PDB file of C-alpha atoms and ligand atoms in Angstrom:
ATOM      1  CA  MET A   1       0.000   0.000   0.000  1.00  0.00           C
ATOM      2  CA  ALA A   2       1.246   3.534  -0.788  1.00  0.00           C
ATOM      3  CA  ASN A   3       2.657   5.480   2.184  1.00  0.00           C
ATOM      4  CA  PRO A   4      -0.063   8.065   3.087  1.00  0.00           C
ATOM      5  CA  HIS A   5       2.577  10.478   4.433  1.00  0.00           C
ATOM      6  CA  ALA A   6       4.948  10.445   1.425  1.00  0.00           C
ATOM      7  CA  SER A   7       3.276  13.378  -0.352  1.00  0.00           C
ATOM      8  CA  LYS A   8       3.188  15.601   2.768  1.00  0.00           C
ATOM      9  CA  ILE A   9       5.257  18.731   3.415  1.00  0.00           C
ATOM     10  CA  ALA A  10       6.072  19.607   7.048  1.00  0.00           C
ATOM     11  CA  LEU A  11       7.883  22.500   8.702  1.00  0.00           C
ATOM     12  CA  VAL A  12       9.387  22.225  12.194  1.00  0.00           C
ATOM     13  CA  THR A  13      10.548  25.406  13.951  1.00  0.00           C
ATOM     14  CA  GLY A  14      13.554  25.450  16.307  1.00  0.00           C
ATOM     15  CA  ALA A  15      14.793  22.289  14.622  1.00  0.00           C
ATOM     16  CA  THR A  16      18.556  22.804  14.832  1.00  0.00           C
ATOM     17  CA  ARG A  17      18.855  20.695  17.993  1.00  0.00           C
ATOM     18  CA  GLY A  18      16.970  18.891  20.738  1.00  0.00           C
ATOM     19  CA  ILE A  19      13.364  17.758  20.313  1.00  0.00           C
ATOM     20  CA  GLY A  20      12.880  19.776  17.100  1.00  0.00           C
ATOM     21  CA  LEU A  21      15.785  18.129  15.276  1.00  0.00           C
ATOM     22  CA  GLU A  22      14.565  14.680  16.335  1.00  0.00           C
ATOM     23  CA  THR A  23      10.996  15.531  15.252  1.00  0.00           C
ATOM     24  CA  VAL A  24      12.373  16.305  11.789  1.00  0.00           C
ATOM     25  CA  ARG A  25      14.265  12.997  11.749  1.00  0.00           C
ATOM     26  CA  GLN A  26      11.205  10.941  12.763  1.00  0.00           C
ATOM     27  CA  LEU A  27       8.779  12.701  10.404  1.00  0.00           C
ATOM     28  CA  ALA A  28      11.227  12.334   7.504  1.00  0.00           C
ATOM     29  CA  GLY A  29      11.615   8.670   8.488  1.00  0.00           C
ATOM     30  CA  GLU A  30       7.856   8.331   7.878  1.00  0.00           C
ATOM     31  CA  GLY A  31       8.416   9.658   4.357  1.00  0.00           C
ATOM     32  CA  VAL A  32       7.280  13.257   4.975  1.00  0.00           C
ATOM     33  CA  HIS A  33       9.309  15.946   3.149  1.00  0.00           C
ATOM     34  CA  VAL A  34      10.450  18.062   6.098  1.00  0.00           C
ATOM     35  CA  LEU A  35      11.622  21.670   6.154  1.00  0.00           C
ATOM     36  CA  LEU A  36      14.099  21.945   9.026  1.00  0.00           C
ATOM     37  CA  ALA A  37      13.739  25.535  10.248  1.00  0.00           C
ATOM     38  CA  GLY A  38      16.392  27.317  12.275  1.00  0.00           C
ATOM     39  CA  ARG A  39      16.906  30.954  13.166  1.00  0.00           C
ATOM     40  CA  ASP A  40      20.538  30.558  12.085  1.00  0.00           C
ATOM     41  CA  ARG A  41      20.544  29.504   8.426  1.00  0.00           C
ATOM     42  CA  GLY A  42      24.054  28.003   8.713  1.00  0.00           C
ATOM     43  CA  LYS A  43      23.035  25.757  11.620  1.00  0.00           C
ATOM     44  CA  ALA A  44      19.862  24.699   9.790  1.00  0.00           C
ATOM     45  CA  VAL A  45      21.827  23.809   6.655  1.00  0.00           C
ATOM     46  CA  GLU A  46      24.377  21.846   8.697  1.00  0.00           C
ATOM     47  CA  ALA A  47      21.632  19.860  10.481  1.00  0.00           C
ATOM     48  CA  ALA A  48      19.740  19.232   7.217  1.00  0.00           C
ATOM     49  CA  LEU A  49      22.902  17.973   5.485  1.00  0.00           C
ATOM     50  CA  GLN A  50      23.411  15.491   8.302  1.00  0.00           C
ATOM     51  CA  LEU A  51      19.888  14.101   7.925  1.00  0.00           C
ATOM     52  CA  GLN A  52      20.152  14.073   4.118  1.00  0.00           C
ATOM     53  CA  ALA A  53      23.303  11.962   4.555  1.00  0.00           C
ATOM     54  CA  GLU A  54      21.104   9.479   6.469  1.00  0.00           C
ATOM     55  CA  GLY A  55      18.943   9.322   3.313  1.00  0.00           C
ATOM     56  CA  LEU A  56      16.100  11.416   4.736  1.00  0.00           C
ATOM     57  CA  PRO A  57      13.983  13.904   2.700  1.00  0.00           C
ATOM     58  CA  VAL A  58      14.963  17.072   4.591  1.00  0.00           C
ATOM     59  CA  GLU A  59      15.528  20.654   3.437  1.00  0.00           C
ATOM     60  CA  ALA A  60      16.846  23.607   5.474  1.00  0.00           C
ATOM     61  CA  ILE A  61      14.982  26.892   5.842  1.00  0.00           C
ATOM     62  CA  ALA A  62      15.805  30.043   7.829  1.00  0.00           C
ATOM     63  CA  LEU A  63      13.104  31.084  10.304  1.00  0.00           C
ATOM     64  CA  ASP A  64      13.484  33.214  13.426  1.00  0.00           C
ATOM     65  CA  VAL A  65      10.088  33.163  15.107  1.00  0.00           C
ATOM     66  CA  THR A  66      10.740  36.552  16.732  1.00  0.00           C
ATOM     67  CA  SER A  67      11.348  38.301  13.390  1.00  0.00           C
ATOM     68  CA  ASP A  68       8.408  39.355  11.219  1.00  0.00           C
ATOM     69  CA  SER A  69      10.622  39.665   8.140  1.00  0.00           C
ATOM     70  CA  SER A  70      12.172  36.222   8.685  1.00  0.00           C
ATOM     71  CA  ILE A  71       8.718  34.627   9.108  1.00  0.00           C
ATOM     72  CA  ALA A  72       7.406  36.381   5.979  1.00  0.00           C
ATOM     73  CA  ALA A  73      10.448  35.325   3.929  1.00  0.00           C
ATOM     74  CA  ALA A  74      10.067  31.692   5.071  1.00  0.00           C
ATOM     75  CA  ALA A  75       6.349  31.657   4.183  1.00  0.00           C
ATOM     76  CA  GLU A  76       7.129  33.124   0.745  1.00  0.00           C
ATOM     77  CA  GLU A  77       9.838  30.515   0.186  1.00  0.00           C
ATOM     78  CA  VAL A  78       7.487  27.646   1.073  1.00  0.00           C
ATOM     79  CA  ALA A  79       4.724  29.120  -1.116  1.00  0.00           C
ATOM     80  CA  ALA A  80       7.090  29.429  -4.086  1.00  0.00           C
ATOM     81  CA  LYS A  81       8.675  25.966  -3.700  1.00  0.00           C
ATOM     82  CA  HIS A  82       5.773  23.852  -2.466  1.00  0.00           C
ATOM     83  CA  GLY A  83       2.533  25.859  -2.791  1.00  0.00           C
ATOM     84  CA  ARG A  84       1.116  24.447   0.459  1.00  0.00           C
ATOM     85  CA  LEU A  85       2.032  23.152   3.922  1.00  0.00           C
ATOM     86  CA  ASP A  86       0.521  19.968   5.420  1.00  0.00           C
ATOM     87  CA  ILE A  87       2.144  20.039   8.874  1.00  0.00           C
ATOM     88  CA  LEU A  88       3.430  22.910  11.030  1.00  0.00           C
ATOM     89  CA  VAL A  89       5.218  21.920  14.238  1.00  0.00           C
ATOM     90  CA  ASN A  90       5.664  25.006  16.433  1.00  0.00           C
ATOM     91  CA  ASN A  91       8.578  23.672  18.471  1.00  0.00           C
ATOM     92  CA  ALA A  92      10.905  26.686  18.961  1.00  0.00           C
ATOM     93  CA  GLY A  93      11.050  27.734  22.587  1.00  0.00           C
ATOM     94  CA  VAL A  94      13.196  29.337  25.259  1.00  0.00           C
ATOM     95  CA  PHE A  95      13.450  28.953  29.025  1.00  0.00           C
ATOM     96  CA  ARG A  96      14.836  32.096  30.647  1.00  0.00           C
ATOM     97  CA  ASP A  97      13.481  32.149  34.243  1.00  0.00           C
ATOM     98  CA  ASP A  98      15.988  32.135  37.090  1.00  0.00           C
ATOM     99  CA  GLY A  99      15.006  29.074  39.138  1.00  0.00           C
ATOM    100  CA  GLN A 100      16.468  30.620  42.299  1.00  0.00           C
ATOM    101  CA  LEU A 101      13.970  33.509  42.309  1.00  0.00           C
ATOM    102  CA  LYS A 102      10.432  33.643  43.674  1.00  0.00           C
ATOM    103  CA  PRO A 103       7.656  33.921  41.071  1.00  0.00           C
ATOM    104  CA  SER A 104       7.194  37.640  41.787  1.00  0.00           C
ATOM    105  CA  GLN A 105      10.916  38.327  41.388  1.00  0.00           C
ATOM    106  CA  GLN A 106      11.412  37.356  37.717  1.00  0.00           C
ATOM    107  CA  SER A 107      12.243  40.503  35.756  1.00  0.00           C
ATOM    108  CA  LEU A 108       9.897  41.919  33.154  1.00  0.00           C
ATOM    109  CA  ASP A 109      12.702  41.476  30.598  1.00  0.00           C
ATOM    110  CA  ILE A 110      12.558  37.731  31.225  1.00  0.00           C
ATOM    111  CA  TRP A 111       8.765  37.762  30.765  1.00  0.00           C
ATOM    112  CA  LEU A 112       9.034  39.743  27.524  1.00  0.00           C
ATOM    113  CA  GLU A 113      11.802  37.617  26.028  1.00  0.00           C
ATOM    114  CA  THR A 114       9.988  34.406  26.928  1.00  0.00           C
ATOM    115  CA  PHE A 115       6.617  35.535  25.571  1.00  0.00           C
ATOM    116  CA  ASN A 116       8.194  36.934  22.388  1.00  0.00           C
ATOM    117  CA  THR A 117       9.478  33.486  21.433  1.00  0.00           C
ATOM    118  CA  ASN A 118       7.135  30.997  23.109  1.00  0.00           C
ATOM    119  CA  LEU A 119       3.798  32.745  22.480  1.00  0.00           C
ATOM    120  CA  PHE A 120       3.956  35.695  20.081  1.00  0.00           C
ATOM    121  CA  GLY A 121       6.497  33.947  17.815  1.00  0.00           C
ATOM    122  CA  LEU A 122       4.310  30.843  17.709  1.00  0.00           C
ATOM    123  CA  ILE A 123       1.179  32.852  16.874  1.00  0.00           C
ATOM    124  CA  ALA A 124       2.949  34.985  14.253  1.00  0.00           C
ATOM    125  CA  THR A 125       4.402  31.889  12.572  1.00  0.00           C
ATOM    126  CA  THR A 126       0.995  30.191  12.556  1.00  0.00           C
ATOM    127  CA  GLN A 127      -0.711  33.282  11.121  1.00  0.00           C
ATOM    128  CA  ALA A 128       1.873  33.528   8.328  1.00  0.00           C
ATOM    129  CA  PHE A 129       1.548  29.858   7.352  1.00  0.00           C
ATOM    130  CA  LEU A 130      -2.241  29.493   7.738  1.00  0.00           C
ATOM    131  CA  PRO A 131      -2.964  30.405   4.088  1.00  0.00           C
ATOM    132  CA  LEU A 132      -0.569  27.615   3.003  1.00  0.00           C
ATOM    133  CA  LEU A 133      -2.010  25.209   5.592  1.00  0.00           C
ATOM    134  CA  HIS A 134      -5.509  25.904   4.245  1.00  0.00           C
ATOM    135  CA  LYS A 135      -4.237  24.778   0.819  1.00  0.00           C
ATOM    136  CA  ALA A 136      -3.441  21.310   2.249  1.00  0.00           C
ATOM    137  CA  PRO A 137      -6.184  18.661   2.156  1.00  0.00           C
ATOM    138  CA  ALA A 138      -5.975  18.072   5.939  1.00  0.00           C
ATOM    139  CA  ALA A 139      -3.426  20.240   7.722  1.00  0.00           C
ATOM    140  CA  ARG A 140      -2.047  19.520  11.189  1.00  0.00           C
ATOM    141  CA  ILE A 141      -0.702  22.214  13.513  1.00  0.00           C
ATOM    142  CA  VAL A 142       1.254  20.931  16.502  1.00  0.00           C
ATOM    143  CA  ASN A 143       2.059  23.306  19.350  1.00  0.00           C
ATOM    144  CA  VAL A 144       4.899  22.181  21.592  1.00  0.00           C
ATOM    145  CA  SER A 145       3.802  23.388  25.007  1.00  0.00           C
ATOM    146  CA  SER A 146       4.679  21.809  28.371  1.00  0.00           C
ATOM    147  CA  ILE A 147       3.049  20.147  31.359  1.00  0.00           C
ATOM    148  CA  LEU A 148       4.246  23.312  33.135  1.00  0.00           C
ATOM    149  CA  GLY A 149       1.472  25.172  31.299  1.00  0.00           C
ATOM    150  CA  SER A 150      -1.226  23.210  33.154  1.00  0.00           C
ATOM    151  CA  ILE A 151      -3.034  25.484  35.642  1.00  0.00           C
ATOM    152  CA  ALA A 152      -4.899  22.463  37.056  1.00  0.00           C
ATOM    153  CA  LEU A 153      -1.627  20.724  37.972  1.00  0.00           C
ATOM    154  CA  HIS A 154      -0.080  23.945  39.354  1.00  0.00           C
ATOM    155  CA  GLN A 155      -3.048  24.199  41.746  1.00  0.00           C
ATOM    156  CA  ASP A 156      -2.735  20.593  42.928  1.00  0.00           C
ATOM    157  CA  PRO A 157      -0.255  20.125  45.816  1.00  0.00           C
ATOM    158  CA  ALA A 158      -0.051  16.419  44.930  1.00  0.00           C
ATOM    159  CA  SER A 159       1.109  17.108  41.369  1.00  0.00           C
ATOM    160  CA  PRO A 160       4.792  16.594  40.465  1.00  0.00           C
ATOM    161  CA  ILE A 161       5.012  20.166  39.103  1.00  0.00           C
ATOM    162  CA  TYR A 162       3.403  21.868  42.134  1.00  0.00           C
ATOM    163  CA  HIS A 163       6.690  23.346  43.389  1.00  0.00           C
ATOM    164  CA  TYR A 164       8.017  24.172  39.909  1.00  0.00           C
ATOM    165  CA  LYS A 165       6.927  27.800  39.764  1.00  0.00           C
ATOM    166  CA  VAL A 166       8.973  29.423  36.975  1.00  0.00           C
ATOM    167  CA  PRO A 167       6.282  31.863  35.896  1.00  0.00           C
ATOM    168  CA  ALA A 168       7.411  33.416  32.611  1.00  0.00           C
ATOM    169  CA  TYR A 169       7.978  30.014  31.003  1.00  0.00           C
ATOM    170  CA  ASN A 170       4.955  28.359  32.640  1.00  0.00           C
ATOM    171  CA  VAL A 171       2.506  31.144  31.820  1.00  0.00           C
ATOM    172  CA  SER A 172       3.799  31.369  28.231  1.00  0.00           C
ATOM    173  CA  LYS A 173       2.901  27.688  27.829  1.00  0.00           C
ATOM    174  CA  THR A 174      -0.502  28.174  29.536  1.00  0.00           C
ATOM    175  CA  ALA A 175      -1.137  30.875  26.929  1.00  0.00           C
ATOM    176  CA  VAL A 176      -0.050  28.523  24.117  1.00  0.00           C
ATOM    177  CA  ASN A 177      -2.631  26.031  25.399  1.00  0.00           C
ATOM    178  CA  ALA A 178      -5.370  28.670  25.504  1.00  0.00           C
ATOM    179  CA  TRP A 179      -4.425  29.879  22.011  1.00  0.00           C
ATOM    180  CA  THR A 180      -4.638  26.275  20.798  1.00  0.00           C
ATOM    181  CA  ALA A 181      -8.224  26.047  22.105  1.00  0.00           C
ATOM    182  CA  HIS A 182      -9.116  29.258  20.244  1.00  0.00           C
ATOM    183  CA  LEU A 183      -7.556  28.149  16.950  1.00  0.00           C
ATOM    184  CA  ALA A 184      -9.183  24.707  17.300  1.00  0.00           C
ATOM    185  CA  TYR A 185     -12.539  26.487  17.550  1.00  0.00           C
ATOM    186  CA  GLU A 186     -11.762  28.403  14.335  1.00  0.00           C
ATOM    187  CA  LEU A 187     -10.822  25.147  12.559  1.00  0.00           C
ATOM    188  CA  ARG A 188     -13.682  23.032  13.975  1.00  0.00           C
ATOM    189  CA  ASP A 189     -15.664  22.767  10.730  1.00  0.00           C
ATOM    190  CA  THR A 190     -12.623  22.279   8.479  1.00  0.00           C
ATOM    191  CA  PRO A 191     -10.487  19.180   7.773  1.00  0.00           C
ATOM    192  CA  HIS A 192      -7.596  20.866   9.628  1.00  0.00           C
ATOM    193  CA  LYS A 193      -6.605  20.211  13.250  1.00  0.00           C
ATOM    194  CA  VAL A 194      -4.468  21.832  15.931  1.00  0.00           C
ATOM    195  CA  ASN A 195      -3.311  20.280  19.185  1.00  0.00           C
ATOM    196  CA  THR A 196      -0.938  21.166  22.011  1.00  0.00           C
ATOM    197  CA  LEU A 197       1.388  18.836  23.889  1.00  0.00           C
ATOM    198  CA  HIS A 198       3.913  18.082  26.586  1.00  0.00           C
ATOM    199  CA  PRO A 199       6.907  16.226  25.111  1.00  0.00           C
ATOM    200  CA  GLY A 200       8.023  14.812  28.487  1.00  0.00           C
ATOM    201  CA  SER A 201      10.873  15.876  30.731  1.00  0.00           C
ATOM    202  CA  VAL A 202      13.445  15.442  28.001  1.00  0.00           C
ATOM    203  CA  LYS A 203      17.214  15.616  28.418  1.00  0.00           C
ATOM    204  CA  THR A 204      18.154  18.490  26.087  1.00  0.00           C
ATOM    205  CA  ASP A 205      20.156  21.732  26.317  1.00  0.00           C
ATOM    206  CA  MET A 206      17.016  23.280  27.868  1.00  0.00           C
ATOM    207  CA  ASN A 207      16.594  20.583  30.525  1.00  0.00           C
ATOM    208  CA  ALA A 208      19.784  19.005  31.846  1.00  0.00           C
ATOM    209  CA  ASN A 209      17.732  17.084  34.444  1.00  0.00           C
ATOM    210  CA  GLY A 210      15.377  15.496  31.923  1.00  0.00           C
ATOM    211  CA  ASP A 211      14.776  11.774  32.349  1.00  0.00           C
ATOM    212  CA  MET A 212      13.328  11.039  28.898  1.00  0.00           C
ATOM    213  CA  SER A 213      15.440  10.403  25.799  1.00  0.00           C
ATOM    214  CA  ILE A 214      15.212  12.833  22.884  1.00  0.00           C
ATOM    215  CA  PRO A 215      13.760  10.136  20.532  1.00  0.00           C
ATOM    216  CA  ASP A 216      10.963   9.477  23.056  1.00  0.00           C
ATOM    217  CA  GLY A 217      10.570  13.242  23.588  1.00  0.00           C
ATOM    218  CA  ALA A 218       9.737  13.741  19.889  1.00  0.00           C
ATOM    219  CA  ARG A 219       7.103  10.996  19.829  1.00  0.00           C
ATOM    220  CA  THR A 220       4.106  13.119  20.911  1.00  0.00           C
ATOM    221  CA  SER A 221       4.851  15.801  18.293  1.00  0.00           C
ATOM    222  CA  VAL A 222       5.183  13.178  15.562  1.00  0.00           C
ATOM    223  CA  ARG A 223       1.991  11.372  16.621  1.00  0.00           C
ATOM    224  CA  LEU A 224      -0.057  14.593  16.549  1.00  0.00           C
ATOM    225  CA  ALA A 225       1.516  15.644  13.226  1.00  0.00           C
ATOM    226  CA  LEU A 226       0.368  12.409  11.590  1.00  0.00           C
ATOM    227  CA  ILE A 227      -3.135  11.911  13.048  1.00  0.00           C
ATOM    228  CA  ASP A 228      -5.851  11.071  10.553  1.00  0.00           C
ATOM    229  CA  GLU A 229      -9.365  12.550  10.315  1.00  0.00           C
ATOM    230  CA  ALA A 230     -10.477  10.559  13.395  1.00  0.00           C
ATOM    231  CA  GLY A 231      -7.795  12.295  15.487  1.00  0.00           C
ATOM    232  CA  PRO A 232      -8.411  15.092  18.010  1.00  0.00           C
ATOM    233  CA  ASN A 233      -8.713  18.856  17.450  1.00  0.00           C
ATOM    234  CA  GLY A 234      -7.975  21.137  20.402  1.00  0.00           C
ATOM    235  CA  GLY A 235      -6.454  18.453  22.644  1.00  0.00           C
ATOM    236  CA  TYR A 236      -3.568  18.648  25.151  1.00  0.00           C
ATOM    237  CA  TYR A 237      -1.487  15.472  25.226  1.00  0.00           C
ATOM    238  CA  HIS A 238       1.567  13.677  26.499  1.00  0.00           C
ATOM    239  CA  LEU A 239       2.089  10.563  24.369  1.00  0.00           C
ATOM    240  CA  GLU A 240      -1.426   9.028  24.174  1.00  0.00           C
ATOM    241  CA  GLU A 241      -2.631  10.569  27.437  1.00  0.00           C
ATOM    242  CA  SER A 242      -4.834  13.709  27.736  1.00  0.00           C
ATOM    243  CA  LEU A 243      -3.492  16.276  30.213  1.00  0.00           C
ATOM    244  CA  PRO A 244      -5.593  18.493  32.497  1.00  0.00           C
ATOM    245  CA  TRP A 245      -5.678  22.136  31.392  1.00  0.00           C
TER     246      TRP A 245
HETATM  247  P1  NAP B   1      16.485  23.234  23.113  1.00  0.00           P
HETATM  248  O1  NAP B   1      17.361  22.034  22.994  1.00  0.00           O
HETATM  249  O2  NAP B   1      16.936  24.395  23.934  1.00  0.00           O
HETATM  250  O3  NAP B   1      16.116  23.712  21.627  1.00  0.00           O
HETATM  251  C1  NAP B   1      15.365  24.886  21.442  1.00  0.00           C
HETATM  252  C2  NAP B   1      15.300  25.166  19.960  1.00  0.00           C
HETATM  253  O4  NAP B   1      14.512  26.359  19.788  1.00  0.00           O
HETATM  254  C3  NAP B   1      16.667  25.421  19.337  1.00  0.00           C
HETATM  255  O5  NAP B   1      16.715  24.829  18.070  1.00  0.00           O
HETATM  256  C4  NAP B   1      16.685  26.941  19.219  1.00  0.00           C
HETATM  257  O6  NAP B   1      17.492  27.422  18.151  1.00  0.00           O
HETATM  258  C5  NAP B   1      15.231  27.206  18.919  1.00  0.00           C
HETATM  259  N1  NAP B   1      14.879  28.624  19.076  1.00  0.00           N
HETATM  260  C6  NAP B   1      14.993  29.411  20.167  1.00  0.00           C
HETATM  261  N2  NAP B   1      14.614  30.672  19.869  1.00  0.00           N
HETATM  262  C7  NAP B   1      14.225  30.661  18.574  1.00  0.00           C
HETATM  263  C8  NAP B   1      13.746  31.642  17.675  1.00  0.00           C
HETATM  264  N3  NAP B   1      13.592  32.922  18.041  1.00  0.00           N
HETATM  265  N4  NAP B   1      13.447  31.273  16.395  1.00  0.00           N
HETATM  266  C9  NAP B   1      13.613  30.009  15.995  1.00  0.00           C
HETATM  267  N5  NAP B   1      14.111  29.033  16.775  1.00  0.00           N
HETATM  268  C10 NAP B   1      14.406  29.359  18.053  1.00  0.00           C
HETATM  269  O7  NAP B   1      15.068  22.839  23.733  1.00  0.00           O
HETATM  270  P2  NAP B   1      14.163  21.517  23.644  1.00  0.00           P
HETATM  271  O8  NAP B   1      14.192  20.890  24.980  1.00  0.00           O
HETATM  272  O9  NAP B   1      14.465  20.723  22.434  1.00  0.00           O
HETATM  273  O10 NAP B   1      12.727  22.217  23.520  1.00  0.00           O
HETATM  274  C11 NAP B   1      11.910  22.173  22.361  1.00  0.00           C
HETATM  275  C12 NAP B   1      10.497  22.585  22.761  1.00  0.00           C
HETATM  276  O11 NAP B   1      10.006  21.667  23.751  1.00  0.00           O
HETATM  277  C13 NAP B   1      10.417  23.962  23.403  1.00  0.00           C
HETATM  278  O12 NAP B   1       9.247  24.631  22.983  1.00  0.00           O
HETATM  279  C14 NAP B   1      10.319  23.639  24.897  1.00  0.00           C
HETATM  280  O13 NAP B   1       9.686  24.682  25.637  1.00  0.00           O
HETATM  281  C15 NAP B   1       9.504  22.369  24.864  1.00  0.00           C
HETATM  282  N6  NAP B   1       9.628  21.533  26.067  1.00  0.00           N
HETATM  283  C16 NAP B   1      10.799  20.939  26.390  1.00  0.00           C
HETATM  284  C17 NAP B   1      10.867  20.131  27.518  1.00  0.00           C
HETATM  285  C18 NAP B   1      12.129  19.412  27.916  1.00  0.00           C
HETATM  286  O14 NAP B   1      12.111  18.719  28.967  1.00  0.00           O
HETATM  287  N7  NAP B   1      13.229  19.512  27.174  1.00  0.00           N
HETATM  288  C19 NAP B   1       9.731  19.929  28.339  1.00  0.00           C
HETATM  289  C20 NAP B   1       8.546  20.566  27.972  1.00  0.00           C
HETATM  290  C21 NAP B   1       8.507  21.347  26.837  1.00  0.00           C
HETATM  291  P3  NAP B   1      19.086  27.782  18.302  1.00  0.00           P
HETATM  292  O15 NAP B   1      19.810  26.478  18.098  1.00  0.00           O
HETATM  293  O16 NAP B   1      19.320  28.772  17.220  1.00  0.00           O
HETATM  294  O17 NAP B   1      19.259  28.373  19.680  1.00  0.00           O
END
């Protein structure tokens, strides 16, 4: 039987390392043609060449999610080369809070920098690519959030994240979840779907204490990128499990 994913085009932001790079590898391994997006074109090209050498259908593209001109140029490039986008994985993210400070002590600069990348960059990228996503037969938008965005778990003293109060990062991910619910509403009567996720506590440059491998950390993004028409719209997942908002 023909591979249903082989004709798809995907773009993964923040894909030069960590979970993003592995998401590109796994999606390309499923036969998807993947655009590996990095804010530094040189790093993106280097990473794409490595995956191409593994025989994977990967192409580099420059995309800084905090730059309007970079986002617009990337969307124009995808429109000119491919004419549509089937899968957008909004993976780029930063963690800037100082874990030694109380929630009220994080500086406004930290809040602004975090929100610029994790929330406003994600929304701006989605807005720019939506016209191309609407040209796909059944587009999938995957927002890489975190369990740290769950208000329900932050309010529960028995939850494993109860004491992990790094507010700029956590609230940026709560906002990504809320944005996902709003976009899911907009897409509800279309063939397109958007979901948000927690990849796991994954050992990457962002999380030296992570206990999950990077290949396992990419699994939730890949699953939600490849769901069929029976799959969810507006869900919040870790692996197969629904998370409390
Ligand atoms: P990472 O290793 O630090 O990688 C972050 C990636 O985001 C890098 O490729 C980085 O690019 C890119 N990036 C940062 N700012 C960007 C911008 N303005 N434009 C484009 N790309 C940008 O982190 P990770 O652990 O793989 O995290 C990936 C995603 O998972 C993030 O959204 C993170 O919040 C989320 N997450 C991670 C964990 C975990 O345990 N690791 C848990 C929950 C959620 P450069 O190489 O150019 O810096």
